[in-house]
Tab-separated table of C-alpha atoms in Angstrom:
chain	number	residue	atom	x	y	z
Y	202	UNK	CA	5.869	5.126	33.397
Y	203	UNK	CA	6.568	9.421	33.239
Y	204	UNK	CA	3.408	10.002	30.954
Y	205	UNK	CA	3.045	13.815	29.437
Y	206	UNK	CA	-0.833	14.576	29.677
Y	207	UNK	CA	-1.082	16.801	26.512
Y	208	UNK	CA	-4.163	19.443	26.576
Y	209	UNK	CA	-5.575	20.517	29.816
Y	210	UNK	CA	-9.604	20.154	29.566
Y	211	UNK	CA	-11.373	17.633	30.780
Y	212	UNK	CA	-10.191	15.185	29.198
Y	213	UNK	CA	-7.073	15.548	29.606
Y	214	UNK	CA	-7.335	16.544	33.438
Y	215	UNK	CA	-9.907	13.372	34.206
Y	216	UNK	CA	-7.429	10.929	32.358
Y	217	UNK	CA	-4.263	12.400	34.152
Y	218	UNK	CA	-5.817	11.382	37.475
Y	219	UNK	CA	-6.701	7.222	36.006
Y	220	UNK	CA	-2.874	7.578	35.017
Y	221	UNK	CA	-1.835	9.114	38.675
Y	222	UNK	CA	-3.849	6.829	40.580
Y	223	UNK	CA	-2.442	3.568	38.411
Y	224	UNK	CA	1.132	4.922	39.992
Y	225	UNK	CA	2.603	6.816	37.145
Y	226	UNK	CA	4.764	10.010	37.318
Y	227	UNK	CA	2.244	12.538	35.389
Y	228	UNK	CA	2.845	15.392	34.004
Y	229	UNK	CA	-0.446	17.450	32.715
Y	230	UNK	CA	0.837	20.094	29.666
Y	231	UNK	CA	-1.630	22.911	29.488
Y	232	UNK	CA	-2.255	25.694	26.755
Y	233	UNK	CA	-1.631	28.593	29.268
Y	234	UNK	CA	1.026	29.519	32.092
Y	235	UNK	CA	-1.346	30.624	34.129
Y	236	UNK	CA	-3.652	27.611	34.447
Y	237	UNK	CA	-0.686	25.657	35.355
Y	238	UNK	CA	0.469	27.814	37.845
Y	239	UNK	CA	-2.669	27.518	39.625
Y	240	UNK	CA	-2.337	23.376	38.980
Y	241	UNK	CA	0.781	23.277	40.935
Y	242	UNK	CA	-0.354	26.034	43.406
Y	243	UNK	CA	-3.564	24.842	44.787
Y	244	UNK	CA	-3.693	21.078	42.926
Y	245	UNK	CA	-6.735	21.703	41.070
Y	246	UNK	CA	-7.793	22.991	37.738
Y	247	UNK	CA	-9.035	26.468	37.766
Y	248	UNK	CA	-11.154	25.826	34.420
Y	249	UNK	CA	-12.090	22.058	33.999
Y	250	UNK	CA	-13.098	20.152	36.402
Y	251	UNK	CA	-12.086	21.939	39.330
Y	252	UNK	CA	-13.451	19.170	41.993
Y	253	UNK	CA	-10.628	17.018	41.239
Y	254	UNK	CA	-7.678	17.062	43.421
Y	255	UNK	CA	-4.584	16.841	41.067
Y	256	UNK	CA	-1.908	16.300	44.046
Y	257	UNK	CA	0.657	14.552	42.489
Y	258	UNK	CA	0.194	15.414	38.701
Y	259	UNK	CA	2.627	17.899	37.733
Y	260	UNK	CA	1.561	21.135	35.447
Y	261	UNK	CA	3.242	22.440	32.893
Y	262	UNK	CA	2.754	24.500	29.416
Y	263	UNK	CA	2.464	22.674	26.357
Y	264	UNK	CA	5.836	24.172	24.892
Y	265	UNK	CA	7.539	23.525	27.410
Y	266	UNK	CA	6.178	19.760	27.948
Y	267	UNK	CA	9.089	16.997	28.865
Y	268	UNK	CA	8.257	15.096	26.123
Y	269	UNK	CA	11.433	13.822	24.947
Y	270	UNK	CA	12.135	12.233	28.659
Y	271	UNK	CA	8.511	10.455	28.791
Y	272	UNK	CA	7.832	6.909	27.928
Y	273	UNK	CA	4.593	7.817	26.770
Y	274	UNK	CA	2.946	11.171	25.147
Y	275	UNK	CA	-1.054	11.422	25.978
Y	276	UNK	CA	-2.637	13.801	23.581
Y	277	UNK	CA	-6.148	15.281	24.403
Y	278	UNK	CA	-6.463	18.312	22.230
Y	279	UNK	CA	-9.230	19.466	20.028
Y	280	UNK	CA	-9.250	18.038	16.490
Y	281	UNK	CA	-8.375	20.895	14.848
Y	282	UNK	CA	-5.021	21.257	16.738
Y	283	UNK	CA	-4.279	17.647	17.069
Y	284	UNK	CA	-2.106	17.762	13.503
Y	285	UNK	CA	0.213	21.092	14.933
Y	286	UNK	CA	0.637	19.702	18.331
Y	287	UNK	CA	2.254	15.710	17.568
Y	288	UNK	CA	4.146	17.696	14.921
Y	289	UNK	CA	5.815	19.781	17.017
Y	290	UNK	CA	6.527	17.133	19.903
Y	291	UNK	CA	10.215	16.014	20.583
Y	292	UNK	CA	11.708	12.572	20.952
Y	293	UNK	CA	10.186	9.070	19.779
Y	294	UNK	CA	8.265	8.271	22.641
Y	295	UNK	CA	4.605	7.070	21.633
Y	296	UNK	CA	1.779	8.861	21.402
Y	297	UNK	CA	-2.158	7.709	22.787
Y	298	UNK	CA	-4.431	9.695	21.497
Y	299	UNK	CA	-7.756	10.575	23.021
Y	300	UNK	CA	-8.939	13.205	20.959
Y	301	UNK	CA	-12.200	12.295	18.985
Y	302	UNK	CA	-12.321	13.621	15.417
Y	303	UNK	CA	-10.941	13.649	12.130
Y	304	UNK	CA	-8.249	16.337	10.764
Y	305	UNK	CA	-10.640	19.368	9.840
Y	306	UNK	CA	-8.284	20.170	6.472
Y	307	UNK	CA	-7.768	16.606	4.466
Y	308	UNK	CA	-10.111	14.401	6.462
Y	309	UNK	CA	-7.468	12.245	7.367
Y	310	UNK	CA	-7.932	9.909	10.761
Y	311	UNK	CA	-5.757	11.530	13.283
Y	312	UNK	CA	-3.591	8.484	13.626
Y	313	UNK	CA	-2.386	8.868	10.228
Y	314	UNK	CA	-0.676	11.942	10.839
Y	315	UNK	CA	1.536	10.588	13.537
Y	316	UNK	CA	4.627	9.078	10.898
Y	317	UNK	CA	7.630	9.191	13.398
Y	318	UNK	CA	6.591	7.134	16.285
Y	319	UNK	CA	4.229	4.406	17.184
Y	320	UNK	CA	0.192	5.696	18.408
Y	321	UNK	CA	-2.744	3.773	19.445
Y	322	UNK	CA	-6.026	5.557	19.791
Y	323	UNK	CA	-8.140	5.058	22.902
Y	324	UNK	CA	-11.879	5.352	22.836
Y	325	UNK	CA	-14.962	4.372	24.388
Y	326	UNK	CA	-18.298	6.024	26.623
Y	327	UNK	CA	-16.042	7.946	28.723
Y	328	UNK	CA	-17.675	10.766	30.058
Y	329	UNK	CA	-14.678	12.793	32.142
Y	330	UNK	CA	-16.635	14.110	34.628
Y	331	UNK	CA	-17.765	10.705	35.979
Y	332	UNK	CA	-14.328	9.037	35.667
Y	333	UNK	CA	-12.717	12.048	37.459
Y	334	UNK	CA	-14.812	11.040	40.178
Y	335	UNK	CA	-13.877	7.040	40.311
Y	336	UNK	CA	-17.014	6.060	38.620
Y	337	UNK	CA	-16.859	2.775	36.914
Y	338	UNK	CA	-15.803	3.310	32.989
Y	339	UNK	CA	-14.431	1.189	30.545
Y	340	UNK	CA	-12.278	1.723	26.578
Y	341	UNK	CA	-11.100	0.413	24.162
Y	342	UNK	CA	-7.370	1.044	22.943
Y	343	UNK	CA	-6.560	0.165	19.364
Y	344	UNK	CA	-2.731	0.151	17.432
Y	345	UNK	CA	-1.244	-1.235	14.494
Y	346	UNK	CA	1.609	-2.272	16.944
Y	347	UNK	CA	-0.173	-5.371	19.080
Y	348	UNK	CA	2.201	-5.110	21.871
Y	349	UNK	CA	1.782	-1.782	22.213
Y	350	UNK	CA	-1.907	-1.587	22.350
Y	351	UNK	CA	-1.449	-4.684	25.513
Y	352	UNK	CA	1.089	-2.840	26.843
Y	353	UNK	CA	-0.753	0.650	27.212
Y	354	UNK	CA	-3.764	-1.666	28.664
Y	355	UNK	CA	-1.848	-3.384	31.101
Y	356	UNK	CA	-0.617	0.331	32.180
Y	357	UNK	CA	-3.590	1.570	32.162
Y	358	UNK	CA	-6.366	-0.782	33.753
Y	359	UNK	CA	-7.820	-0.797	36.764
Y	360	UNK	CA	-10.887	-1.469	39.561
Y	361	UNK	CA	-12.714	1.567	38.107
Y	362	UNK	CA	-11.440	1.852	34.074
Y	363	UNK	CA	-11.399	-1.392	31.990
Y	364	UNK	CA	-9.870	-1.318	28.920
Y	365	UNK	CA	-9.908	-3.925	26.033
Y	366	UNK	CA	-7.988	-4.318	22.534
Y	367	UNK	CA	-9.130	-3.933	19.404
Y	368	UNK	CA	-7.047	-4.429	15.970
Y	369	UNK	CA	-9.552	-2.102	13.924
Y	370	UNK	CA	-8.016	1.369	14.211
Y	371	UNK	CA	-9.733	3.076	11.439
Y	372	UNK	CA	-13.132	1.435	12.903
Y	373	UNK	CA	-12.166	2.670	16.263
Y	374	UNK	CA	-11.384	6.368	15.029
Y	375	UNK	CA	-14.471	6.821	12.641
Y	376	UNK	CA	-16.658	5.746	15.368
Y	377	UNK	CA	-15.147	8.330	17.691
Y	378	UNK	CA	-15.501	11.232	15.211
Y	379	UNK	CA	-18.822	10.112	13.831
Y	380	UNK	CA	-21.202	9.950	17.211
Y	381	UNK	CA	-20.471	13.476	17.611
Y	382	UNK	CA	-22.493	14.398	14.825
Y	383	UNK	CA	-25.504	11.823	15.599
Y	384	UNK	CA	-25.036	13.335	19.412
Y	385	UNK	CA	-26.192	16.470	17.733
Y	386	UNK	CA	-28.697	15.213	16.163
Y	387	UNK	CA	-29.947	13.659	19.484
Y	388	UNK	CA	-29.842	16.577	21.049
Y	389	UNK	CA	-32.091	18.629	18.708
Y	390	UNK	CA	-34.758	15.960	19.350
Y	391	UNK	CA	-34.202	16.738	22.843
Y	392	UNK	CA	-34.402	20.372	21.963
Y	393	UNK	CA	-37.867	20.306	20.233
Y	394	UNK	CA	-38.816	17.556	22.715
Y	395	UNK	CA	-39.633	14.461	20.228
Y	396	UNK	CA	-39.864	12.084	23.149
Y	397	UNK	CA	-37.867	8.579	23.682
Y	398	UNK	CA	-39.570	6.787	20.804
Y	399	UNK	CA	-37.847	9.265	18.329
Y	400	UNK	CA	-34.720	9.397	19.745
Y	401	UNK	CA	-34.432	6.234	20.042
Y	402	UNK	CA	-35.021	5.385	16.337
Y	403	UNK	CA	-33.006	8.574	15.622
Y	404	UNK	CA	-29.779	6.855	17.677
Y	405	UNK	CA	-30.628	3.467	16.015
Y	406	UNK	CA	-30.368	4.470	12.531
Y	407	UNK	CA	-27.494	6.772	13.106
Y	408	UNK	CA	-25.420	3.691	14.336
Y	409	UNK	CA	-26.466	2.024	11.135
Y	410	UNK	CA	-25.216	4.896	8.888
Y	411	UNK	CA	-21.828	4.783	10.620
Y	412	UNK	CA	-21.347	1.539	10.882
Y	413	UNK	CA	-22.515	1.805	6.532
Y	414	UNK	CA	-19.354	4.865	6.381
Y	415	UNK	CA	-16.820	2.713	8.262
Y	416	UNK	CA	-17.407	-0.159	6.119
Y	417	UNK	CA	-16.792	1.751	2.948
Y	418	UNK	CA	-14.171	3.608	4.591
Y	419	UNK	CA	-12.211	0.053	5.167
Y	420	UNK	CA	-13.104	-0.571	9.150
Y	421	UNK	CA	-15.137	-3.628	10.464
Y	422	UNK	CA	-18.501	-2.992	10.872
Y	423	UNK	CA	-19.129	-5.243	14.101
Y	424	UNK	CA	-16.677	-2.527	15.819
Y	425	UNK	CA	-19.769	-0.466	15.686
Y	426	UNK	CA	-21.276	-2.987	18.012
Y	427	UNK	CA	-18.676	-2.503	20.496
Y	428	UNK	CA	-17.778	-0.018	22.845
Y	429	UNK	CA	-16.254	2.768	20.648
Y	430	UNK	CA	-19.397	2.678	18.283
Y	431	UNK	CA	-22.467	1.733	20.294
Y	432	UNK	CA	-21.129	2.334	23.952
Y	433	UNK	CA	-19.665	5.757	22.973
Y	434	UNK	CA	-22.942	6.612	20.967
Y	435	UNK	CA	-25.530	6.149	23.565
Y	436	UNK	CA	-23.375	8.210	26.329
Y	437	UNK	CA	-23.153	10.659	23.850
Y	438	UNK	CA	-26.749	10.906	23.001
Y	439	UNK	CA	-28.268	10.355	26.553
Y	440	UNK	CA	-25.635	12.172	29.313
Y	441	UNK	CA	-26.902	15.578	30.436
Y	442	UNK	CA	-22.913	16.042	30.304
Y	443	UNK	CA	-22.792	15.244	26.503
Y	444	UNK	CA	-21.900	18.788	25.117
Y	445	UNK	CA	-22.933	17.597	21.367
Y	446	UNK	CA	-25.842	16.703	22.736
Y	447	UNK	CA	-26.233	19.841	24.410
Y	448	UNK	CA	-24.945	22.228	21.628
Y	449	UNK	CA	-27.862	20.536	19.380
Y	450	UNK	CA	-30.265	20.853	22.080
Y	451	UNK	CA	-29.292	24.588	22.240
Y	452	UNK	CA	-29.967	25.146	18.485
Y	453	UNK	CA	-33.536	23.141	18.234
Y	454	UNK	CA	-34.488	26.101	21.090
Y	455	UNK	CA	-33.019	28.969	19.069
Y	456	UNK	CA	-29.592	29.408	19.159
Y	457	UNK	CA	-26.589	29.368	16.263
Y	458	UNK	CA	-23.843	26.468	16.699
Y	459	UNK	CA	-21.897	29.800	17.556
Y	460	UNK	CA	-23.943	31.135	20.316
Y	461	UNK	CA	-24.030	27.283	21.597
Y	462	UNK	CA	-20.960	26.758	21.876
Y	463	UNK	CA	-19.913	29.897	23.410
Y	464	UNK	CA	-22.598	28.953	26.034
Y	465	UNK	CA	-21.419	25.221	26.473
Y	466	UNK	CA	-17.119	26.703	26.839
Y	467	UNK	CA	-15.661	24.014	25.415
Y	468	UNK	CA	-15.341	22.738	22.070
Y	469	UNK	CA	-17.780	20.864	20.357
Y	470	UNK	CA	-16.230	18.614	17.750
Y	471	UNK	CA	-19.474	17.469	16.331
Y	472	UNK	CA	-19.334	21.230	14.880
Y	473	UNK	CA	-16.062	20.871	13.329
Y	474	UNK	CA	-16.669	17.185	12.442
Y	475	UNK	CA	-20.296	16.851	10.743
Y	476	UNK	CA	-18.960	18.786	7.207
Y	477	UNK	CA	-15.517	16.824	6.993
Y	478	UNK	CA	-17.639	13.667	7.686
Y	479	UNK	CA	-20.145	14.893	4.880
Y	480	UNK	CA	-17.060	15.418	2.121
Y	481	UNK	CA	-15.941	11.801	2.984
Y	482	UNK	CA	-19.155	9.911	2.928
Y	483	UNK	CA	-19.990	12.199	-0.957
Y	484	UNK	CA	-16.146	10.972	-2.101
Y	485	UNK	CA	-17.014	7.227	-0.845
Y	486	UNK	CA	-20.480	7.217	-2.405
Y	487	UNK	CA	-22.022	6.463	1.127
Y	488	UNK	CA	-25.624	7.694	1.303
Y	489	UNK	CA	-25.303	9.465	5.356
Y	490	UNK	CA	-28.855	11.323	5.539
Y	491	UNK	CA	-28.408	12.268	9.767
Y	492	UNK	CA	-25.078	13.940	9.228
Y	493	UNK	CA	-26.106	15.338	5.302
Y	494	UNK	CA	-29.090	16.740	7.543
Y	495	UNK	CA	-27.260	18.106	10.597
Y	496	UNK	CA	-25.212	19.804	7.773
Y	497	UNK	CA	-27.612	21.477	6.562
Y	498	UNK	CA	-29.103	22.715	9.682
Y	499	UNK	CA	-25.618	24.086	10.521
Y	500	UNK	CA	-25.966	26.183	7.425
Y	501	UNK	CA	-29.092	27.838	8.723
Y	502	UNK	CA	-31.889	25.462	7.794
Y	503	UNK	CA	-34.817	25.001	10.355
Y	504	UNK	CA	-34.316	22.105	12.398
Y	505	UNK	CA	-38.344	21.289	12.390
Y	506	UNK	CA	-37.439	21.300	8.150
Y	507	UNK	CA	-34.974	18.645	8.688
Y	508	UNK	CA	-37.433	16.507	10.863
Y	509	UNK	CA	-40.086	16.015	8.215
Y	510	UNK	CA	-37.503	15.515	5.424
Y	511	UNK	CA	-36.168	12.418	6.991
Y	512	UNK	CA	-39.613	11.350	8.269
Y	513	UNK	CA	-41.068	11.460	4.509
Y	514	UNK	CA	-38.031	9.704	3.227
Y	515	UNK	CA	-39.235	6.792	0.680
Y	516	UNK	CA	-39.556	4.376	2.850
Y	517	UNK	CA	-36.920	1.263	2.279
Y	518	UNK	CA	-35.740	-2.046	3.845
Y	519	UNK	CA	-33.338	-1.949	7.480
C-alpha cells in the first residue's frame, strides 16, 4: 500500500518503519521542513528516535503530505491537534489513528471527528522505542467497518507486531486516553517511592475505575481486560520509557506538570487528558477518585495530600 505517516515523533517514526519493513511505500509527514530534510538527507530522525535507520521511508511536511494519492492516511499527532489535522487532509483515503486521547475542547473520542472517510483506531502496550528496534509487540485495531479493521491487520502483521480485532471502538479509545492519567498517577508513587505493593493496588484499582467510565460511557468492559486496557496500562505504569509515568514521577519530586514536561520534550497527554476525562466521568455520574485526584494535584495540591485522601477513603466492597 503508499501509506502517509502523519506526525513525526516517535510514534509516528517507530510505526513508519513496522509499515516499511511489511513492504509498503511510506511516506513519514513531519511538522517542520527542516526535520525532513535531514530524514531524506542522512535517513534518520534528527529529534525522535534517531537510532533508527529510515532508508526507504520518504519525508515530507505535513502540508504538503500526498494524501490524496495514498491508500491509507496514518495519523500520530498529539490530541490536541488530531481534530485540525484529519480536517484539513485531502482525498477519501482512510485514516488509522494512533494517537491516544480524547479531543481537549468537547471530549469527543477522536474517531468521531473523522465524518468523511472510514478510521479504525489502533492501540495496545506499544512502547516506540522498543518496536523501533524489532522487539516483539503486539495491538489491537478496532473499526466500525469489519473489513477494514482485517484488512489494516492483514497489512500490518508480522514476526515482531501482532495485531488482533476488536469491534469495541469506544472501549478501545477510552482505554487509550484513560491509562495516561493512571500512568501519572503511577508515576508519583514512583516519585515519593511507595514501593510495589502500592503501586500495584494503585494500577489495580485504576483499571477498575476505567473499565467503571467505559461502561457508562457505552464500551464493553471485558475490553479493559485486553490489550488496549490492561496491556497498555501496565507498560504505561512500569516502562522507564513511559513519559506519563515519568512526568508524574517528576512532580511527586518537586516539579510543575510544566517544568516536567519541558524536561521529558515531548507531549504528555495524560496532562491534557486527566481534566477532559474528569468533565466526562462528573456528566456520566461515574465516581473516578485516581483521575478526580491527579486533577487536583495538577491544580497545585500536594501529592503526599492526595495519598492519604484516597488511603482514608470509607472503605467499600471491590
Amino acid at each position: 500500500m503508499r501509506v502517509t505517516v502523519i506526525g513525526g515523533g516517535s510514534w509516528g517514526t517507530a510505526f513508519s518503519v513496522v509499515l516499511r519493513d511489511h513492504g509498503h511505500d511510506v511516506t513519514l509527514a513531519c511538522r517542520s521542513t527542516e526535520q525532513a530534510l535531514e530524514i531524506d538527507a542522512t535517513g534518520r530522525n534528527p529529534r525522535y528516535l534517531s537510532h533508527v535507520d529510515l532508508t526507504g521511508v520518504a519525508a515530507t511536511t505535513i502540508e504538503q503530505a500526498p494524501v490524496e494519492h495514498a491508500n491509507l492516511a496514518v495519523v500520530a499527532v498529539p490530541s490536541a491537534a488530531f481534530a485540525a489535522t484529519v480536517a484539513a487532509l485531502p482525498g477519501i483515503c482512510p485514516i488509522l489513528s494512533l494517537t491516544k486521547g480524547l479531543d481537549p475542547a468537547t471530549g469527543d473520542r477522536l474517531s468521531t471527528l473523522v465524518a468523511d472517510r472510514p478510521v479504525a483506531v489502533l492501540s495496545g502496550p506499544n512502547i516506540a522505542e522498543e518496536i523501533s528496534r524489532g522487539l516483539p509487540a503486539a495491538a489491537v485495531i478496532a473499526g466500525e467497518d469489519h473489513a477494514l479493521s482485517v484488512q489494516l491487520q492483514l497489512a500490518i502483521t508480522s514476526p515482531t507486531f501482532r495485531v488482533y480485532v476488536n469491534d469495541d471502538v469506544a472501549g478501545v479509545e477510552l482505554c487509550a486516553a484513560a491509562k495516561n492519567v493512571i500512568a501519572l498517577a503511577a508515576g508519583g508513587a514512583d516519585g515519593l517511592g511507595l514501593g510495589d505493593n502500592a503501586k500495584a493496588a494503585l494500577v489495580a484499582r485504576g483499571l477498575a475505575e476505567m473499565a467503571r467510565f467505559a461502561e457508562a460511557a457505552g464500551a464493553k468492559p471485558e475490553t479493559f481486560a485486553g490489550l488496549a486496557g490492561m496491556g497498555d496500562l501496565i507498560v504505561t505504569c512500569w516502562s522507564k520509557s513511559g513519559r506519563n509515568r515519568r512526568c508524574g514521577e517528576l512532580v511527586a519530586q518537586g516539579a510543575t506538570p510544566e517544568e516536567a514536561a519541558a524536561e521529558i520534550g515531548m507531549v504528555v497527554e495524560g496532562l491534557t487528558t486527566a481534566p477532559v476525562l474528569r468533565e466526562l466521568s462528573h456528566r456520566l455520574e461515574v465516581e473516578m477518585p485516581i483521575t478526580e485526584g491527579v486533577c487536583t494535584v495538577l491544580d497545585g495540591v500536594p501529592l503526599g495530600d492526595l495519598v492519604a485522601t484516597l488511603m482514608q477513603r470509607v472503605p467499600t466492597s471491590e
